[in-house]
Amino acid sequence: MNKIIAAVSFDSVALAAVAMASTLTIGEAYMRTSLVDADSAKEARYPPLSSFITEAHIRELEEKNLVVIHNVLSVKTLKHARENIEKLSDAMDVTNHLNECDVRQDQILSIRESDHSEQGVHGDALIHCVKLLRGIPFLLNKFHYITSHSYLVPKQCQLARYKPDGSSVYVRHLDRCNLSMNEMGVVEFLRASDYRGRVVTAILYLNKSDWDSGGELRVFDHHEKGEERDEKGIDIIPTGGKLILFDSSKVEHQVLASYGDDPRYALTCWVNGILS
């Protein structure tokens, strides 16, 4: 009898331990988000952006899943933004990325407005760029973008640096995770909550305005399951001041290698929301 009681007690403790571990794992997965302090589209509004994005741009985004907007930054602002970035060089040297090295080889840094206001670590030109990207959802609402709604705007944008020696690329991928819970499993599904919520990707290039050193963004036509996949794509030169908006759920893309004297810089904001 004592052996039976001991066995039952051990099983109960083991079951309780497993249950607790599972709860902690699921809780950690659920809480893994960068949107805990995200703003609404209205809160992230940035009036200067209205000078560059028009209703015609939003209609093109709806129709083609992608729109390219030129000359969002002046040559002077681009120069100052790169000077701001150069001061972050040491920080970028010690950071890399969260993906496997065979997926991407760029160096990244999270840029938040609050870092600048509280610590003064980012220059005014770079913060202006962050505000431009974060202001996009307000204009999506203003011009009644029909593909998505109910936006959450993360406080941070991602600054990426690709070395100009041909060693840094980013393989073909989609910014939004469209897999189901059955395909991913409960824990990974919860951990990917931010990725599952991405609806619009906004990329602002901070290179020279006459950039000709490769590093093209190759975008591919959207295809439904069962349809032939686009293998050719279209290359977009990452000219400084160029703003790219695309549907995170549909546009596969990759970054080609850069060659020359200067690194390739891109600032990205992933807008979360609900697909219509």
PDB file of N, CA and C in Angstrom, residues 176-250:
ATOM      1  N   ARG A 176       4.944  38.560 -43.074  1.00  0.00           N
ATOM      2  CA  ARG A 176       3.857  38.086 -42.217  1.00  0.00           C
ATOM      3  C   ARG A 176       3.848  36.559 -42.187  1.00  0.00           C
ATOM      4  N   CYS A 177       3.614  36.010 -41.013  1.00  0.00           N
ATOM      5  CA  CYS A 177       3.466  34.566 -40.882  1.00  0.00           C
ATOM      6  C   CYS A 177       2.008  34.197 -41.130  1.00  0.00           C
ATOM      7  N   ASN A 178       1.756  33.414 -42.164  1.00  0.00           N
ATOM      8  CA  ASN A 178       0.394  33.021 -42.520  1.00  0.00           C
ATOM      9  C   ASN A 178       0.076  31.578 -42.139  1.00  0.00           C
ATOM     10  N   LEU A 179       0.953  30.945 -41.361  1.00  0.00           N
ATOM     11  CA  LEU A 179       0.732  29.553 -40.973  1.00  0.00           C
ATOM     12  C   LEU A 179      -0.305  29.457 -39.864  1.00  0.00           C
ATOM     13  N   SER A 180      -0.982  28.309 -39.788  1.00  0.00           N
ATOM     14  CA  SER A 180      -2.008  28.084 -38.778  1.00  0.00           C
ATOM     15  C   SER A 180      -1.391  27.515 -37.498  1.00  0.00           C
ATOM     16  N   MET A 181      -2.186  27.454 -36.440  1.00  0.00           N
ATOM     17  CA  MET A 181      -1.722  26.876 -35.183  1.00  0.00           C
ATOM     18  C   MET A 181      -1.408  25.400 -35.359  1.00  0.00           C
ATOM     19  N   ASN A 182      -2.199  24.716 -36.180  1.00  0.00           N
ATOM     20  CA  ASN A 182      -1.941  23.291 -36.436  1.00  0.00           C
ATOM     21  C   ASN A 182      -0.589  23.087 -37.109  1.00  0.00           C
ATOM     22  N   GLU A 183      -0.222  24.023 -37.986  1.00  0.00           N
ATOM     23  CA  GLU A 183       1.044  23.911 -38.699  1.00  0.00           C
ATOM     24  C   GLU A 183       2.243  24.271 -37.828  1.00  0.00           C
ATOM     25  N   MET A 184       2.041  25.189 -36.879  1.00  0.00           N
ATOM     26  CA  MET A 184       3.152  25.694 -36.083  1.00  0.00           C
ATOM     27  C   MET A 184       3.246  25.082 -34.691  1.00  0.00           C
ATOM     28  N   GLY A 185       2.126  24.630 -34.151  1.00  0.00           N
ATOM     29  CA  GLY A 185       2.099  24.230 -32.750  1.00  0.00           C
ATOM     30  C   GLY A 185       1.726  25.429 -31.899  1.00  0.00           C
ATOM     31  N   VAL A 186       1.140  25.183 -30.737  1.00  0.00           N
ATOM     32  CA  VAL A 186       0.598  26.264 -29.913  1.00  0.00           C
ATOM     33  C   VAL A 186       1.675  27.262 -29.489  1.00  0.00           C
ATOM     34  N   VAL A 187       2.800  26.773 -28.973  1.00  0.00           N
ATOM     35  CA  VAL A 187       3.823  27.663 -28.436  1.00  0.00           C
ATOM     36  C   VAL A 187       4.407  28.568 -29.520  1.00  0.00           C
ATOM     37  N   GLU A 188       4.818  27.986 -30.636  1.00  0.00           N
ATOM     38  CA  GLU A 188       5.415  28.793 -31.707  1.00  0.00           C
ATOM     39  C   GLU A 188       4.386  29.734 -32.322  1.00  0.00           C
ATOM     40  N   PHE A 189       3.130  29.298 -32.366  1.00  0.00           N
ATOM     41  CA  PHE A 189       2.059  30.148 -32.889  1.00  0.00           C
ATOM     42  C   PHE A 189       1.913  31.390 -32.027  1.00  0.00           C
ATOM     43  N   LEU A 190       1.947  31.207 -30.698  1.00  0.00           N
ATOM     44  CA  LEU A 190       1.836  32.345 -29.789  1.00  0.00           C
ATOM     45  C   LEU A 190       3.073  33.233 -29.864  1.00  0.00           C
ATOM     46  N   ARG A 191       4.248  32.618 -29.975  1.00  0.00           N
ATOM     47  CA  ARG A 191       5.491  33.400 -30.059  1.00  0.00           C
ATOM     48  C   ARG A 191       5.535  34.263 -31.313  1.00  0.00           C
ATOM     49  N   ALA A 192       4.836  33.841 -32.333  1.00  0.00           N
ATOM     50  CA  ALA A 192       4.849  34.563 -33.613  1.00  0.00           C
ATOM     51  C   ALA A 192       3.694  35.550 -33.728  1.00  0.00           C
ATOM     52  N   SER A 193       3.115  35.957 -32.602  1.00  0.00           N
ATOM     53  CA  SER A 193       1.928  36.816 -32.646  1.00  0.00           C
ATOM     54  C   SER A 193       2.186  38.122 -33.407  1.00  0.00           C
ATOM     55  N   ASP A 194       3.348  38.741 -33.187  1.00  0.00           N
ATOM     56  CA  ASP A 194       3.664  39.983 -33.901  1.00  0.00           C
ATOM     57  C   ASP A 194       3.757  39.741 -35.401  1.00  0.00           C
ATOM     58  N   TYR A 195       4.407  38.636 -35.781  1.00  0.00           N
ATOM     59  CA  TYR A 195       4.574  38.318 -37.193  1.00  0.00           C
ATOM     60  C   TYR A 195       3.230  37.988 -37.852  1.00  0.00           C
ATOM     61  N   ARG A 196       2.351  37.358 -37.102  1.00  0.00           N
ATOM     62  CA  ARG A 196       1.037  37.001 -37.635  1.00  0.00           C
ATOM     63  C   ARG A 196       0.148  38.218 -37.817  1.00  0.00           C
ATOM     64  N   GLY A 197       0.508  39.325 -37.132  1.00  0.00           N
ATOM     65  CA  GLY A 197      -0.318  40.516 -37.215  1.00  0.00           C
ATOM     66  C   GLY A 197       0.165  41.573 -38.192  1.00  0.00           C
ATOM     67  N   ARG A 198       1.300  41.341 -38.844  1.00  0.00           N
ATOM     68  CA  ARG A 198       1.819  42.347 -39.772  1.00  0.00           C
ATOM     69  C   ARG A 198       0.934  42.464 -41.013  1.00  0.00           C
ATOM     70  N   VAL A 199       0.592  43.706 -41.361  1.00  0.00           N
ATOM     71  CA  VAL A 199      -0.266  43.916 -42.535  1.00  0.00           C
ATOM     72  C   VAL A 199       0.377  44.822 -43.583  1.00  0.00           C
ATOM     73  N   VAL A 200       1.198  45.772 -43.158  1.00  0.00           N
ATOM     74  CA  VAL A 200       1.883  46.661 -44.105  1.00  0.00           C
ATOM     75  C   VAL A 200       3.343  46.797 -43.679  1.00  0.00           C
ATOM     76  N   THR A 201       4.236  46.642 -44.646  1.00  0.00           N
ATOM     77  CA  THR A 201       5.666  46.864 -44.417  1.00  0.00           C
ATOM     78  C   THR A 201       6.054  48.194 -45.052  1.00  0.00           C
ATOM     79  N   ALA A 202       6.763  49.021 -44.288  1.00  0.00           N
ATOM     80  CA  ALA A 202       7.244  50.317 -44.795  1.00  0.00           C
ATOM     81  C   ALA A 202       8.754  50.365 -44.659  1.00  0.00           C
ATOM     82  N   ILE A 203       9.443  50.588 -45.772  1.00  0.00           N
ATOM     83  CA  ILE A 203      10.910  50.637 -45.785  1.00  0.00           C
ATOM     84  C   ILE A 203      11.349  51.984 -46.343  1.00  0.00           C
ATOM     85  N   LEU A 204      12.217  52.655 -45.610  1.00  0.00           N
ATOM     86  CA  LEU A 204      12.781  53.931 -46.054  1.00  0.00           C
ATOM     87  C   LEU A 204      14.296  53.763 -46.194  1.00  0.00           C
ATOM     88  N   TYR A 205      14.808  54.049 -47.386  1.00  0.00           N
ATOM     89  CA  TYR A 205      16.238  53.879 -47.635  1.00  0.00           C
ATOM     90  C   TYR A 205      17.000  55.160 -47.285  1.00  0.00           C
ATOM     91  N   LEU A 206      18.135  54.976 -46.597  1.00  0.00           N
ATOM     92  CA  LEU A 206      18.928  56.097 -46.112  1.00  0.00           C
ATOM     93  C   LEU A 206      20.295  56.166 -46.795  1.00  0.00           C
ATOM     94  N   ASN A 207      20.385  55.593 -47.977  1.00  0.00           N
ATOM     95  CA  ASN A 207      21.632  55.615 -48.745  1.00  0.00           C
ATOM     96  C   ASN A 207      21.773  56.937 -49.496  1.00  0.00           C
ATOM     97  N   LYS A 208      22.845  57.099 -50.231  1.00  0.00           N
ATOM     98  CA  LYS A 208      23.021  58.295 -51.041  1.00  0.00           C
ATOM     99  C   LYS A 208      21.946  58.337 -52.130  1.00  0.00           C
ATOM    100  N   SER A 209      21.610  59.545 -52.555  1.00  0.00           N
ATOM    101  CA  SER A 209      20.541  59.706 -53.542  1.00  0.00           C
ATOM    102  C   SER A 209      20.929  59.208 -54.928  1.00  0.00           C
ATOM    103  N   ASP A 210      22.234  58.992 -55.146  1.00  0.00           N
ATOM    104  CA  ASP A 210      22.701  58.462 -56.436  1.00  0.00           C
ATOM    105  C   ASP A 210      23.249  57.037 -56.278  1.00  0.00           C
ATOM    106  N   TRP A 211      22.708  56.305 -55.329  1.00  0.00           N
ATOM    107  CA  TRP A 211      23.171  54.943 -55.027  1.00  0.00           C
ATOM    108  C   TRP A 211      23.187  54.066 -56.274  1.00  0.00           C
ATOM    109  N   ASP A 212      24.317  53.382 -56.496  1.00  0.00           N
ATOM    110  CA  ASP A 212      24.425  52.462 -57.635  1.00  0.00           C
ATOM    111  C   ASP A 212      25.300  51.260 -57.278  1.00  0.00           C
ATOM    112  N   SER A 213      25.205  50.824 -56.014  1.00  0.00           N
ATOM    113  CA  SER A 213      26.098  49.766 -55.528  1.00  0.00           C
ATOM    114  C   SER A 213      25.395  48.450 -55.236  1.00  0.00           C
ATOM    115  N   GLY A 214      24.349  48.152 -56.001  1.00  0.00           N
ATOM    116  CA  GLY A 214      23.638  46.886 -55.803  1.00  0.00           C
ATOM    117  C   GLY A 214      22.706  46.959 -54.609  1.00  0.00           C
ATOM    118  N   GLY A 215      22.533  45.807 -53.933  1.00  0.00           N
ATOM    119  CA  GLY A 215      21.653  45.775 -52.771  1.00  0.00           C
ATOM    120  C   GLY A 215      20.192  45.955 -53.116  1.00  0.00           C
ATOM    121  N   GLU A 216      19.801  45.585 -54.336  1.00  0.00           N
ATOM    122  CA  GLU A 216      18.410  45.782 -54.742  1.00  0.00           C
ATOM    123  C   GLU A 216      17.439  44.985 -53.873  1.00  0.00           C
ATOM    124  N   LEU A 217      16.256  45.537 -53.694  1.00  0.00           N
ATOM    125  CA  LEU A 217      15.145  44.807 -53.098  1.00  0.00           C
ATOM    126  C   LEU A 217      14.411  44.116 -54.233  1.00  0.00           C
ATOM    127  N   ARG A 218      14.443  42.793 -54.250  1.00  0.00           N
ATOM    128  CA  ARG A 218      13.753  42.040 -55.301  1.00  0.00           C
ATOM    129  C   ARG A 218      12.388  41.601 -54.782  1.00  0.00           C
ATOM    130  N   VAL A 219      11.342  42.065 -55.433  1.00  0.00           N
ATOM    131  CA  VAL A 219       9.982  41.740 -55.009  1.00  0.00           C
ATOM    132  C   VAL A 219       9.337  40.818 -56.038  1.00  0.00           C
ATOM    133  N   PHE A 220       8.470  39.946 -55.545  1.00  0.00           N
ATOM    134  CA  PHE A 220       7.839  38.940 -56.385  1.00  0.00           C
ATOM    135  C   PHE A 220       6.328  39.098 -56.379  1.00  0.00           C
ATOM    136  N   ASP A 221       5.718  38.801 -57.531  1.00  0.00           N
ATOM    137  CA  ASP A 221       4.263  38.874 -57.636  1.00  0.00           C
ATOM    138  C   ASP A 221       3.617  37.894 -56.673  1.00  0.00           C
ATOM    139  N   HIS A 222       2.483  38.318 -56.113  1.00  0.00           N
ATOM    140  CA  HIS A 222       1.750  37.449 -55.192  1.00  0.00           C
ATOM    141  C   HIS A 222       1.142  36.267 -55.943  1.00  0.00           C
ATOM    142  N   HIS A 223       1.168  35.120 -55.328  1.00  0.00           N
ATOM    143  CA  HIS A 223       0.532  33.931 -55.917  1.00  0.00           C
ATOM    144  C   HIS A 223      -0.222  33.183 -54.833  1.00  0.00           C
ATOM    145  N   GLU A 224      -1.389  32.682 -55.182  1.00  0.00           N
ATOM    146  CA  GLU A 224      -2.179  31.870 -54.259  1.00  0.00           C
ATOM    147  C   GLU A 224      -1.649  30.441 -54.276  1.00  0.00           C
ATOM    148  N   LYS A 225      -2.041  29.668 -53.261  1.00  0.00           N
ATOM    149  CA  LYS A 225      -1.635  28.268 -53.205  1.00  0.00           C
ATOM    150  C   LYS A 225      -2.106  27.549 -54.456  1.00  0.00           C
ATOM    151  N   GLY A 226      -1.193  26.798 -55.058  1.00  0.00           N
ATOM    152  CA  GLY A 226      -1.524  26.060 -56.266  1.00  0.00           C
ATOM    153  C   GLY A 226      -1.172  26.805 -57.536  1.00  0.00           C
ATOM    154  N   GLU A 227      -0.941  28.118 -57.429  1.00  0.00           N
ATOM    155  CA  GLU A 227      -0.555  28.897 -58.592  1.00  0.00           C
ATOM    156  C   GLU A 227       0.958  28.847 -58.783  1.00  0.00           C
ATOM    157  N   GLU A 228       1.385  29.107 -60.026  1.00  0.00           N
ATOM    158  CA  GLU A 228       2.814  29.099 -60.328  1.00  0.00           C
ATOM    159  C   GLU A 228       3.511  30.248 -59.607  1.00  0.00           C
ATOM    160  N   ARG A 229       4.637  29.962 -58.993  1.00  0.00           N
ATOM    161  CA  ARG A 229       5.374  30.964 -58.223  1.00  0.00           C
ATOM    162  C   ARG A 229       6.225  31.826 -59.140  1.00  0.00           C
ATOM    163  N   ASP A 230       6.211  33.133 -58.899  1.00  0.00           N
ATOM    164  CA  ASP A 230       7.044  34.068 -59.651  1.00  0.00           C
ATOM    165  C   ASP A 230       8.503  33.861 -59.245  1.00  0.00           C
ATOM    166  N   GLU A 231       9.353  33.488 -60.198  1.00  0.00           N
ATOM    167  CA  GLU A 231      10.760  33.249 -59.900  1.00  0.00           C
ATOM    168  C   GLU A 231      11.669  34.375 -60.387  1.00  0.00           C
ATOM    169  N   LYS A 232      11.110  35.288 -61.170  1.00  0.00           N
ATOM    170  CA  LYS A 232      11.927  36.359 -61.738  1.00  0.00           C
ATOM    171  C   LYS A 232      11.975  37.577 -60.829  1.00  0.00           C
ATOM    172  N   GLY A 233      10.824  38.106 -60.485  1.00  0.00           N
ATOM    173  CA  GLY A 233      10.761  39.262 -59.615  1.00  0.00           C
ATOM    174  C   GLY A 233      11.126  40.568 -60.302  1.00  0.00           C
ATOM    175  N   ILE A 234      10.977  41.646 -59.561  1.00  0.00           N
ATOM    176  CA  ILE A 234      11.325  42.980 -60.032  1.00  0.00           C
ATOM    177  C   ILE A 234      12.292  43.597 -59.031  1.00  0.00           C
ATOM    178  N   ASP A 235      13.372  44.188 -59.510  1.00  0.00           N
ATOM    179  CA  ASP A 235      14.379  44.772 -58.631  1.00  0.00           C
ATOM    180  C   ASP A 235      14.139  46.264 -58.418  1.00  0.00           C
ATOM    181  N   ILE A 236      14.183  46.672 -57.160  1.00  0.00           N
ATOM    182  CA  ILE A 236      14.032  48.080 -56.787  1.00  0.00           C
ATOM    183  C   ILE A 236      15.360  48.564 -56.210  1.00  0.00           C
ATOM    184  N   ILE A 237      15.928  49.586 -56.820  1.00  0.00           N
ATOM    185  CA  ILE A 237      17.206  50.133 -56.352  1.00  0.00           C
ATOM    186  C   ILE A 237      16.966  50.897 -55.044  1.00  0.00           C
ATOM    187  N   PRO A 238      17.764  50.634 -54.008  1.00  0.00           N
ATOM    188  CA  PRO A 238      17.553  51.281 -52.700  1.00  0.00           C
ATOM    189  C   PRO A 238      18.113  52.702 -52.642  1.00  0.00           C
ATOM    190  N   THR A 239      17.652  53.537 -53.542  1.00  0.00           N
ATOM    191  CA  THR A 239      18.100  54.924 -53.601  1.00  0.00           C
ATOM    192  C   THR A 239      17.691  55.664 -52.336  1.00  0.00           C
ATOM    193  N   GLY A 240      18.584  56.480 -51.807  1.00  0.00           N
ATOM    194  CA  GLY A 240      18.281  57.248 -50.615  1.00  0.00           C
ATOM    195  C   GLY A 240      17.055  58.120 -50.784  1.00  0.00           C
ATOM    196  N   GLY A 241      16.177  58.122 -49.781  1.00  0.00           N
ATOM    197  CA  GLY A 241      14.951  58.907 -49.839  1.00  0.00           C
ATOM    198  C   GLY A 241      13.783  58.187 -50.460  1.00  0.00           C
ATOM    199  N   LYS A 242      13.990  56.954 -50.897  1.00  0.00           N
ATOM    200  CA  LYS A 242      12.913  56.171 -51.507  1.00  0.00           C
ATOM    201  C   LYS A 242      12.156  55.423 -50.412  1.00  0.00           C
ATOM    202  N   LEU A 243      10.819  55.499 -50.472  1.00  0.00           N
ATOM    203  CA  LEU A 243       9.949  54.832 -49.509  1.00  0.00           C
ATOM    204  C   LEU A 243       9.168  53.731 -50.215  1.00  0.00           C
ATOM    205  N   ILE A 244       9.209  52.538 -49.649  1.00  0.00           N
ATOM    206  CA  ILE A 244       8.499  51.387 -50.205  1.00  0.00           C
ATOM    207  C   ILE A 244       7.410  50.962 -49.232  1.00  0.00           C
ATOM    208  N   LEU A 245       6.188  50.822 -49.720  1.00  0.00           N
ATOM    209  CA  LEU A 245       5.100  50.262 -48.924  1.00  0.00           C
ATOM    210  C   LEU A 245       4.601  49.010 -49.638  1.00  0.00           C
ATOM    211  N   PHE A 246       4.413  47.922 -48.870  1.00  0.00           N
ATOM    212  CA  PHE A 246       3.812  46.741 -49.493  1.00  0.00           C
ATOM    213  C   PHE A 246       3.016  45.932 -48.486  1.00  0.00           C
ATOM    214  N   ASP A 247       2.150  45.098 -49.031  1.00  0.00           N
ATOM    215  CA  ASP A 247       1.299  44.226 -48.229  1.00  0.00           C
ATOM    216  C   ASP A 247       2.155  43.120 -47.629  1.00  0.00           C
ATOM    217  N   SER A 248       2.283  43.129 -46.306  1.00  0.00           N
ATOM    218  CA  SER A 248       3.153  42.163 -45.626  1.00  0.00           C
ATOM    219  C   SER A 248       2.694  40.725 -45.812  1.00  0.00           C
ATOM    220  N   SER A 249       1.421  40.527 -46.094  1.00  0.00           N
ATOM    221  CA  SER A 249       0.873  39.175 -46.199  1.00  0.00           C
ATOM    222  C   SER A 249       0.996  38.579 -47.588  1.00  0.00           C
ATOM    223  N   LYS A 250       1.403  39.411 -48.570  1.00  0.00           N
ATOM    224  CA  LYS A 250       1.384  38.931 -49.951  1.00  0.00           C
ATOM    225  C   LYS A 250       2.707  39.075 -50.705  1.00  0.00           C
TER     226      LYS A 250
END
